[in-house]
Amino acid sequence: MKALARCMSLLALTALLCPAAQAQSPTDTADLSPQPVPLSQALDRAGVTVGVTASPAGTAPSLGLRGVRLGSGTLDTSLSLRGSEARYAQSLALPLIGYAEAGAEAQWLWGNGDSPGGHRLAASGVLAAGPVEVQLAGERFTAPLLLLRPLDTLNDPTPDPRSEGSNLTASLRGRLGPGTFVMVGHEWGHGAGMTADLELRPQLWSVDGGPAVLALVNPGDLNPELWAESQGTLTLRLGAEHRAAGAGLRLGTGWDGPSSSTELSAVLGAHREAAVHWRAYDLLGQDSELDLGAALSDAWGSEGGLGTQWSAALLLPLEGEQRLELRGSAGAAGTAARAIYLLPLRPAPGPADGQN
């Protein structure tokens, strides 16, 4: 674990050195990474968030800033009567190699008569080089995660019931060939164990305006005389896991098309879970996004039975770069909801404002 922690620190340090790396990069690749922003321009693209959250920790309004540009990354902050949180993330293009990403997150939960409060500190990093991608993530918390992250229950059908602890994950993803990937991961903490998956991602190609064909390779690459256009990507995943409770079979499939995407996954074995996600783009207007999901897990049920959890999210752009975000989750794992209204701190200049 110490070695992994050192790797995460190295990724974060690499990201912090982003401006120096950009200065030495060729012009055509430096544009791929965010440029350092002077402090006077940090709020040019920032927005004010006004929201309210209802969760097991209580109901409270919140006020924050989103998209504050610091260095070559962005900072999001929020403050409420129940707690506060801050997130910082940045990315770095590595010319001729790949890219790197690093992020950090901190959450505080104020104590009250019913709860002593607590905090959560987390960090993550991604390093991609050629066909290989390494991901590291870790967290330390001193309050139940259900109180700190009440809307993430659907993302983790094996919830961590501890009121204090730490988790660490490391994964390696490699591309074996066109549309063929292998993933190996290890977790320490509540979900300690190993996972391995083989994933195929064939695409649906329209060839010369005729019937669509499903293939891992672009037919136009095999025959330059053909014209082919991708109409979507199919995902097929098969794997296994081994944790403290025993071994399990991992299954997954999905479809990512121009206007929507669907994903189904399941774990069968000592632990049983299944989840489905459906996401639609531009359904309620340009740049809108609707996300619906449901999950079954024996970790939520009583006496070994399956419990159900539902979730919904709506991102709706409004006039003048304003935005409304609604999220909710309800079921056996608990109920929580959040509404956020995003207002640009400095509205974008109109055509007349750009004239001299």
GROMACS .gro file of C-alpha atoms in nm:
model
  356
    1MET     CA    1   0.000   0.000   0.000
    2LYS     CA    2   0.292   0.235   0.068
    3ALA     CA    3   0.417   0.179  -0.285
    4LEU     CA    4   0.078   0.261  -0.432
    5ALA     CA    5   0.055   0.571  -0.216
    6ARG     CA    6   0.393   0.684  -0.349
    7CYS     CA    7   0.268   0.626  -0.706
    8MET     CA    8  -0.037   0.842  -0.641
    9SER     CA    9   0.185   1.117  -0.496
   10LEU     CA   10   0.406   1.099  -0.805
   11LEU     CA   11   0.104   1.139  -1.035
   12ALA     CA   12  -0.018   1.438  -0.838
   13LEU     CA   13   0.331   1.594  -0.845
   14THR     CA   14   0.353   1.540  -1.221
   15ALA     CA   15   0.021   1.719  -1.265
   16LEU     CA   16   0.134   2.010  -1.051
   17LEU     CA   17   0.437   2.048  -1.277
   18CYS     CA   18   0.206   2.079  -1.577
   19PRO     CA   19   0.308   2.438  -1.674
   20ALA     CA   20   0.675   2.340  -1.704
   21ALA     CA   21   0.592   2.036  -1.916
   22GLN     CA   22   0.375   2.244  -2.145
   23ALA     CA   23   0.651   2.497  -2.204
   24GLN     CA   24   0.875   2.223  -2.342
   25SER     CA   25   0.608   2.057  -2.558
   26PRO     CA   26   0.570   2.117  -2.931
   27THR     CA   27   0.309   2.373  -3.030
   28ASP     CA   28   0.075   2.118  -3.186
   29THR     CA   29   0.054   1.909  -2.866
   30ALA     CA   30   0.070   2.181  -2.598
   31ASP     CA   31  -0.280   2.294  -2.697
   32LEU     CA   32  -0.414   1.957  -2.578
   33SER     CA   33  -0.346   2.053  -2.214
   34PRO     CA   34  -0.510   2.338  -2.019
   35GLN     CA   35  -0.286   2.643  -2.012
   36PRO     CA   36  -0.195   2.803  -1.676
   37VAL     CA   37  -0.435   3.089  -1.602
   38PRO     CA   38  -0.331   3.412  -1.424
   39LEU     CA   39  -0.499   3.461  -1.089
   40SER     CA   40  -0.680   3.768  -1.224
   41GLN     CA   41  -0.859   3.543  -1.477
   42ALA     CA   42  -0.941   3.258  -1.239
   43LEU     CA   43  -1.311   3.349  -1.223
   44ASP     CA   44  -1.364   3.422  -1.595
   45ARG     CA   45  -1.531   3.085  -1.655
   46ALA     CA   46  -1.655   3.020  -1.303
   47GLY     CA   47  -2.015   2.985  -1.195
   48VAL     CA   48  -2.209   3.029  -0.872
   49THR     CA   49  -2.405   2.726  -0.751
   50VAL     CA   50  -2.714   2.763  -0.536
   51GLY     CA   51  -2.867   2.437  -0.421
   52VAL     CA   52  -3.040   2.230  -0.158
   53THR     CA   53  -2.966   1.872  -0.050
   54ALA     CA   54  -3.190   1.631   0.139
   55SER     CA   55  -3.015   1.321   0.277
   56PRO     CA   56  -2.987   1.107   0.591
   57ALA     CA   57  -2.768   1.386   0.735
   58GLY     CA   58  -3.059   1.631   0.702
   59THR     CA   59  -3.181   1.899   0.464
   60ALA     CA   60  -2.973   2.209   0.405
   61PRO     CA   61  -2.919   2.479   0.140
   62SER     CA   62  -2.574   2.524  -0.013
   63LEU     CA   63  -2.374   2.793  -0.191
   64GLY     CA   64  -2.057   2.740  -0.391
   65LEU     CA   65  -1.830   2.814  -0.683
   66ARG     CA   66  -1.766   2.585  -0.979
   67GLY     CA   67  -1.501   2.599  -1.249
   68VAL     CA   68  -1.251   2.828  -1.073
   69ARG     CA   69  -0.933   2.803  -1.279
   70LEU     CA   70  -0.619   2.762  -1.066
   71GLY     CA   71  -0.295   2.696  -1.250
   72SER     CA   72  -0.383   2.449  -1.522
   73GLY     CA   73  -0.668   2.286  -1.328
   74THR     CA   74  -1.015   2.369  -1.197
   75LEU     CA   75  -1.150   2.400  -0.844
   76ASP     CA   76  -1.510   2.341  -0.728
   77THR     CA   77  -1.624   2.435  -0.377
   78SER     CA   78  -1.949   2.420  -0.185
   79LEU     CA   79  -2.058   2.527   0.165
   80SER     CA   80  -2.379   2.441   0.348
   81LEU     CA   81  -2.521   2.427   0.698
   82ARG     CA   82  -2.441   2.054   0.709
   83GLY     CA   83  -2.088   2.058   0.571
   84SER     CA   84  -1.854   2.165   0.293
   85GLU     CA   85  -1.657   2.012   0.009
   86ALA     CA   86  -1.385   2.101  -0.240
   87ARG     CA   87  -1.256   1.929  -0.554
   88TYR     CA   88  -0.952   2.003  -0.768
   89ALA     CA   89  -0.864   1.831  -1.095
   90GLN     CA   90  -0.625   1.881  -1.383
   91SER     CA   91  -0.490   1.695  -1.682
   92LEU     CA   92  -0.165   1.689  -1.873
   93ALA     CA   93  -0.097   1.580  -2.231
   94LEU     CA   94   0.222   1.380  -2.272
   95PRO     CA   95   0.347   1.430  -2.629
   96LEU     CA   96   0.409   1.107  -2.818
   97ILE     CA   97   0.310   0.904  -2.506
   98GLY     CA   98  -0.044   0.966  -2.380
   99TYR     CA   99  -0.190   1.172  -2.099
  100ALA     CA  100  -0.207   1.203  -1.720
  101GLU     CA  101  -0.487   1.316  -1.490
  102ALA     CA  102  -0.488   1.388  -1.118
  103GLY     CA  103  -0.756   1.496  -0.875
  104ALA     CA  104  -0.815   1.553  -0.505
  105GLU     CA  105  -1.133   1.586  -0.303
  106ALA     CA  106  -1.209   1.689   0.055
  107GLN     CA  107  -1.542   1.675   0.239
  108TRP     CA  108  -1.637   1.785   0.589
  109LEU     CA  109  -1.957   1.701   0.776
  110TRP     CA  110  -2.040   1.933   1.063
  111GLY     CA  111  -2.136   1.760   1.386
  112ASN     CA  112  -2.470   1.803   1.559
  113GLY     CA  113  -2.663   1.644   1.840
  114ASP     CA  114  -2.724   1.322   1.648
  115SER     CA  115  -2.386   1.289   1.474
  116PRO     CA  116  -2.029   1.377   1.573
  117GLY     CA  117  -1.946   1.476   1.216
  118GLY     CA  118  -1.634   1.377   1.027
  119HIS     CA  119  -1.447   1.419   0.700
  120ARG     CA  120  -1.335   1.240   0.384
  121LEU     CA  121  -1.011   1.294   0.192
  122ALA     CA  122  -0.961   1.131  -0.148
  123ALA     CA  123  -0.713   1.139  -0.435
  124SER     CA  124  -0.700   0.975  -0.776
  125GLY     CA  125  -0.465   0.957  -1.072
  126VAL     CA  126  -0.462   0.822  -1.426
  127LEU     CA  127  -0.157   0.763  -1.643
  128ALA     CA  128  -0.202   0.646  -2.002
  129ALA     CA  129   0.092   0.552  -2.219
  130GLY     CA  130   0.029   0.394  -2.555
  131PRO     CA  131  -0.210   0.098  -2.519
  132VAL     CA  132  -0.178   0.085  -2.138
  133GLU     CA  133  -0.367   0.286  -1.876
  134VAL     CA  134  -0.303   0.278  -1.500
  135GLN     CA  135  -0.556   0.411  -1.249
  136LEU     CA  136  -0.503   0.468  -0.877
  137ALA     CA  137  -0.756   0.596  -0.624
  138GLY     CA  138  -0.769   0.615  -0.246
  139GLU     CA  139  -0.980   0.764   0.030
  140ARG     CA  140  -0.979   0.807   0.406
  141PHE     CA  141  -1.300   0.887   0.596
  142THR     CA  142  -1.410   0.941   0.958
  143ALA     CA  143  -1.788   0.948   0.899
  144PRO     CA  144  -2.022   0.698   0.727
  145LEU     CA  145  -2.000   0.727   0.349
  146LEU     CA  146  -2.379   0.714   0.332
  147LEU     CA  147  -2.380   1.054   0.504
  148LEU     CA  148  -2.087   1.198   0.307
  149ARG     CA  149  -2.190   1.069  -0.038
  150PRO     CA  150  -2.561   0.982  -0.014
  151LEU     CA  151  -2.622   1.005  -0.391
  152ASP     CA  152  -2.352   0.755  -0.487
  153THR     CA  153  -2.531   0.444  -0.361
  154LEU     CA  154  -2.610   0.322  -0.712
  155ASN     CA  155  -2.246   0.347  -0.816
  156ASP     CA  156  -2.148   0.104  -0.541
  157PRO     CA  157  -2.398  -0.181  -0.485
  158THR     CA  158  -2.164  -0.316  -0.212
  159PRO     CA  159  -2.174  -0.013   0.024
  160ASP     CA  160  -1.914   0.039   0.293
  161PRO     CA  161  -2.098   0.030   0.630
  162ARG     CA  162  -1.801   0.148   0.836
  163SER     CA  163  -1.806   0.481   1.017
  164GLU     CA  164  -1.429   0.515   0.974
  165GLY     CA  165  -1.172   0.357   0.749
  166SER     CA  166  -0.982   0.377   0.421
  167ASN     CA  167  -1.006   0.226   0.073
  168LEU     CA  168  -0.751   0.195  -0.204
  169THR     CA  169  -0.790   0.070  -0.561
  170ALA     CA  170  -0.543   0.009  -0.841
  171SER     CA  171  -0.626  -0.105  -1.193
  172LEU     CA  172  -0.445  -0.173  -1.518
  173ARG     CA  173  -0.620  -0.155  -1.855
  174GLY     CA  174  -0.451  -0.269  -2.172
  175ARG     CA  175  -0.554  -0.274  -2.537
  176LEU     CA  176  -0.478  -0.613  -2.689
  177GLY     CA  177  -0.597  -0.522  -3.037
  178PRO     CA  178  -0.868  -0.324  -3.219
  179GLY     CA  179  -1.167  -0.302  -2.987
  180THR     CA  180  -1.023  -0.562  -2.745
  181PHE     CA  181  -0.923  -0.472  -2.388
  182VAL     CA  182  -0.820  -0.649  -2.069
  183MET     CA  183  -0.861  -0.500  -1.720
  184VAL     CA  184  -0.705  -0.620  -1.393
  185GLY     CA  185  -0.775  -0.452  -1.061
  186HIS     CA  186  -0.703  -0.487  -0.691
  187GLU     CA  187  -0.885  -0.328  -0.399
  188TRP     CA  188  -0.784  -0.282  -0.037
  189GLY     CA  189  -1.029  -0.191   0.236
  190HIS     CA  190  -1.398  -0.278   0.256
  191GLY     CA  191  -1.416  -0.442  -0.088
  192ALA     CA  192  -1.074  -0.609  -0.066
  193GLY     CA  193  -1.012  -0.847  -0.353
  194MET     CA  194  -0.913  -0.879  -0.717
  195THR     CA  195  -1.104  -0.841  -1.043
  196ALA     CA  196  -1.023  -0.929  -1.403
  197ASP     CA  197  -1.227  -0.854  -1.717
  198LEU     CA  198  -1.199  -0.910  -2.089
  199GLU     CA  199  -1.389  -0.650  -2.294
  200LEU     CA  200  -1.482  -0.643  -2.662
  201ARG     CA  201  -1.605  -0.317  -2.818
  202PRO     CA  202  -1.716  -0.378  -3.178
  203GLN     CA  203  -1.873  -0.087  -3.364
  204LEU     CA  204  -2.172  -0.079  -3.595
  205TRP     CA  205  -2.043   0.042  -3.931
  206SER     CA  206  -2.249   0.176  -4.219
  207VAL     CA  207  -2.063   0.070  -4.533
  208ASP     CA  208  -2.123   0.262  -4.857
  209GLY     CA  209  -2.477   0.343  -4.747
  210GLY     CA  210  -2.573  -0.026  -4.734
  211PRO     CA  211  -2.671  -0.252  -4.443
  212ALA     CA  212  -2.477  -0.190  -4.122
  213VAL     CA  213  -2.214  -0.443  -4.015
  214LEU     CA  214  -2.068  -0.510  -3.670
  215ALA     CA  215  -1.688  -0.525  -3.665
  216LEU     CA  216  -1.391  -0.454  -3.436
  217VAL     CA  217  -1.200  -0.290  -3.724
  218ASN     CA  218  -1.316  -0.010  -3.952
  219PRO     CA  219  -1.403  -0.178  -4.285
  220GLY     CA  220  -1.256   0.125  -4.458
  221ASP     CA  221  -0.915   0.040  -4.310
  222LEU     CA  222  -0.933  -0.308  -4.459
  223ASN     CA  223  -1.048  -0.184  -4.799
  224PRO     CA  224  -0.965   0.180  -4.884
  225GLU     CA  225  -1.225   0.173  -5.160
  226LEU     CA  226  -1.505   0.147  -4.899
  227TRP     CA  227  -1.662   0.437  -4.714
  228ALA     CA  228  -1.764   0.344  -4.358
  229GLU     CA  229  -1.917   0.547  -4.074
  230SER     CA  230  -1.965   0.431  -3.715
  231GLN     CA  231  -2.324   0.437  -3.587
  232GLY     CA  232  -2.249   0.325  -3.233
  233THR     CA  233  -2.040   0.097  -3.013
  234LEU     CA  234  -2.140  -0.233  -2.854
  235THR     CA  235  -1.966  -0.341  -2.533
  236LEU     CA  236  -1.935  -0.705  -2.423
  237ARG     CA  237  -1.757  -0.782  -2.096
  238LEU     CA  238  -1.678  -1.110  -1.920
  239GLY     CA  239  -1.472  -1.142  -1.605
  240ALA     CA  240  -1.428  -1.280  -1.255
  241GLU     CA  241  -1.365  -1.147  -0.907
  242HIS     CA  242  -1.245  -1.288  -0.577
  243ARG     CA  243  -1.318  -1.113  -0.250
  244ALA     CA  244  -1.339  -1.206   0.117
  245ALA     CA  245  -1.693  -1.342   0.070
  246GLY     CA  246  -1.584  -1.569  -0.217
  247ALA     CA  247  -1.556  -1.574  -0.595
  248GLY     CA  248  -1.798  -1.435  -0.848
  249LEU     CA  249  -1.864  -1.412  -1.222
  250ARG     CA  250  -1.877  -1.063  -1.375
  251LEU     CA  251  -2.094  -0.992  -1.679
  252GLY     CA  252  -2.160  -0.671  -1.869
  253THR     CA  253  -2.299  -0.538  -2.192
  254GLY     CA  254  -2.381  -0.195  -2.327
  255TRP     CA  255  -2.461   0.017  -2.628
  256ASP     CA  256  -2.338   0.371  -2.689
  257GLY     CA  257  -2.518   0.542  -2.976
  258PRO     CA  258  -2.546   0.898  -3.107
  259SER     CA  259  -2.848   0.991  -2.892
  260SER     CA  260  -2.841   0.747  -2.599
  261SER     CA  261  -2.642   0.481  -2.419
  262THR     CA  262  -2.742   0.176  -2.217
  263GLU     CA  263  -2.532  -0.034  -1.982
  264LEU     CA  264  -2.615  -0.356  -1.797
  265SER     CA  265  -2.387  -0.533  -1.548
  266ALA     CA  266  -2.413  -0.819  -1.301
  267VAL     CA  267  -2.210  -1.012  -1.046
  268LEU     CA  268  -2.308  -1.374  -0.975
  269GLY     CA  269  -2.151  -1.573  -0.694
  270ALA     CA  270  -2.104  -1.532  -0.321
  271HIS     CA  271  -2.229  -1.176  -0.370
  272ARG     CA  272  -2.514  -1.099  -0.610
  273GLU     CA  273  -2.583  -0.768  -0.777
  274ALA     CA  274  -2.720  -0.632  -1.103
  275ALA     CA  275  -2.743  -0.278  -1.240
  276VAL     CA  276  -2.880  -0.099  -1.545
  277HIS     CA  277  -2.812   0.258  -1.662
  278TRP     CA  278  -2.978   0.446  -1.946
  279ARG     CA  279  -2.860   0.789  -2.058
  280ALA     CA  280  -3.020   1.010  -2.322
  281TYR     CA  281  -2.863   1.316  -2.484
  282ASP     CA  282  -3.051   1.624  -2.610
  283LEU     CA  283  -3.382   1.460  -2.522
  284LEU     CA  284  -3.514   1.768  -2.338
  285GLY     CA  285  -3.329   2.026  -2.544
  286GLN     CA  286  -2.985   2.088  -2.684
  287ASP     CA  287  -2.703   1.979  -2.450
  288SER     CA  288  -2.948   1.830  -2.200
  289GLU     CA  289  -2.879   1.493  -2.040
  290LEU     CA  290  -3.116   1.248  -1.869
  291ASP     CA  291  -2.977   0.955  -1.668
  292LEU     CA  292  -3.193   0.677  -1.519
  293GLY     CA  293  -3.064   0.377  -1.327
  294ALA     CA  294  -3.163   0.086  -1.107
  295ALA     CA  295  -2.968  -0.175  -0.912
  296LEU     CA  296  -3.031  -0.495  -0.718
  297SER     CA  297  -2.793  -0.603  -0.443
  298ASP     CA  298  -2.798  -0.856  -0.163
  299ALA     CA  299  -2.602  -0.603   0.044
  300TRP     CA  300  -2.922  -0.396   0.073
  301GLY     CA  301  -3.171  -0.674   0.132
  302SER     CA  302  -3.274  -0.838   0.460
  303GLU     CA  303  -3.188  -1.199   0.543
  304GLY     CA  304  -2.986  -1.241   0.224
  305GLY     CA  305  -3.258  -1.110  -0.006
  306LEU     CA  306  -3.211  -0.857  -0.284
  307GLY     CA  307  -3.277  -0.489  -0.223
  308THR     CA  308  -3.355  -0.238  -0.498
  309GLN     CA  309  -3.219   0.113  -0.545
  310TRP     CA  310  -3.332   0.367  -0.807
  311SER     CA  311  -3.165   0.683  -0.931
  312ALA     CA  312  -3.238   0.967  -1.170
  313ALA     CA  313  -3.041   1.271  -1.285
  314LEU     CA  314  -3.127   1.559  -1.514
  315LEU     CA  315  -2.887   1.820  -1.651
  316LEU     CA  316  -3.081   2.096  -1.820
  317PRO     CA  317  -2.911   2.401  -1.980
  318LEU     CA  318  -3.106   2.724  -1.943
  319GLU     CA  319  -3.089   3.064  -2.109
  320GLY     CA  320  -2.764   3.257  -2.087
  321GLU     CA  321  -2.532   2.972  -1.983
  322GLN     CA  322  -2.742   2.900  -1.676
  323ARG     CA  323  -2.795   2.537  -1.580
  324LEU     CA  324  -3.025   2.326  -1.364
  325GLU     CA  325  -2.907   1.996  -1.215
  326LEU     CA  326  -3.143   1.754  -1.041
  327ARG     CA  327  -3.037   1.423  -0.885
  328GLY     CA  328  -3.216   1.171  -0.670
  329SER     CA  329  -3.174   0.822  -0.529
  330ALA     CA  330  -3.429   0.612  -0.339
  331GLY     CA  331  -3.474   0.254  -0.227
  332ALA     CA  332  -3.335   0.000   0.015
  333ALA     CA  333  -3.003   0.184   0.049
  334GLY     CA  334  -3.167   0.512   0.153
  335THR     CA  335  -3.318   0.825   0.003
  336ALA     CA  336  -3.142   1.146  -0.101
  337ALA     CA  337  -3.203   1.430  -0.345
  338ARG     CA  338  -3.015   1.738  -0.465
  339ALA     CA  339  -3.108   2.037  -0.677
  340ILE     CA  340  -2.843   2.282  -0.801
  341TYR     CA  341  -2.886   2.599  -1.004
  342LEU     CA  342  -2.568   2.713  -1.182
  343LEU     CA  343  -2.533   3.081  -1.263
  344PRO     CA  344  -2.230   3.218  -1.456
  345LEU     CA  345  -2.028   3.452  -1.237
  346ARG     CA  346  -1.923   3.658  -1.538
  347PRO     CA  347  -2.167   3.620  -1.829
  348ALA     CA  348  -2.005   3.561  -2.167
  349PRO     CA  349  -1.976   3.883  -2.370
  350GLY     CA  350  -2.224   3.930  -2.654
  351PRO     CA  351  -2.127   4.017  -3.013
  352ALA     CA  352  -2.145   4.389  -2.940
  353ASP     CA  353  -1.916   4.354  -2.636
  354GLY     CA  354  -1.635   4.216  -2.847
  355GLN     CA  355  -1.625   4.518  -3.079
  356ASN     CA  356  -1.365   4.794  -3.030
   0.00000   0.00000   0.00000
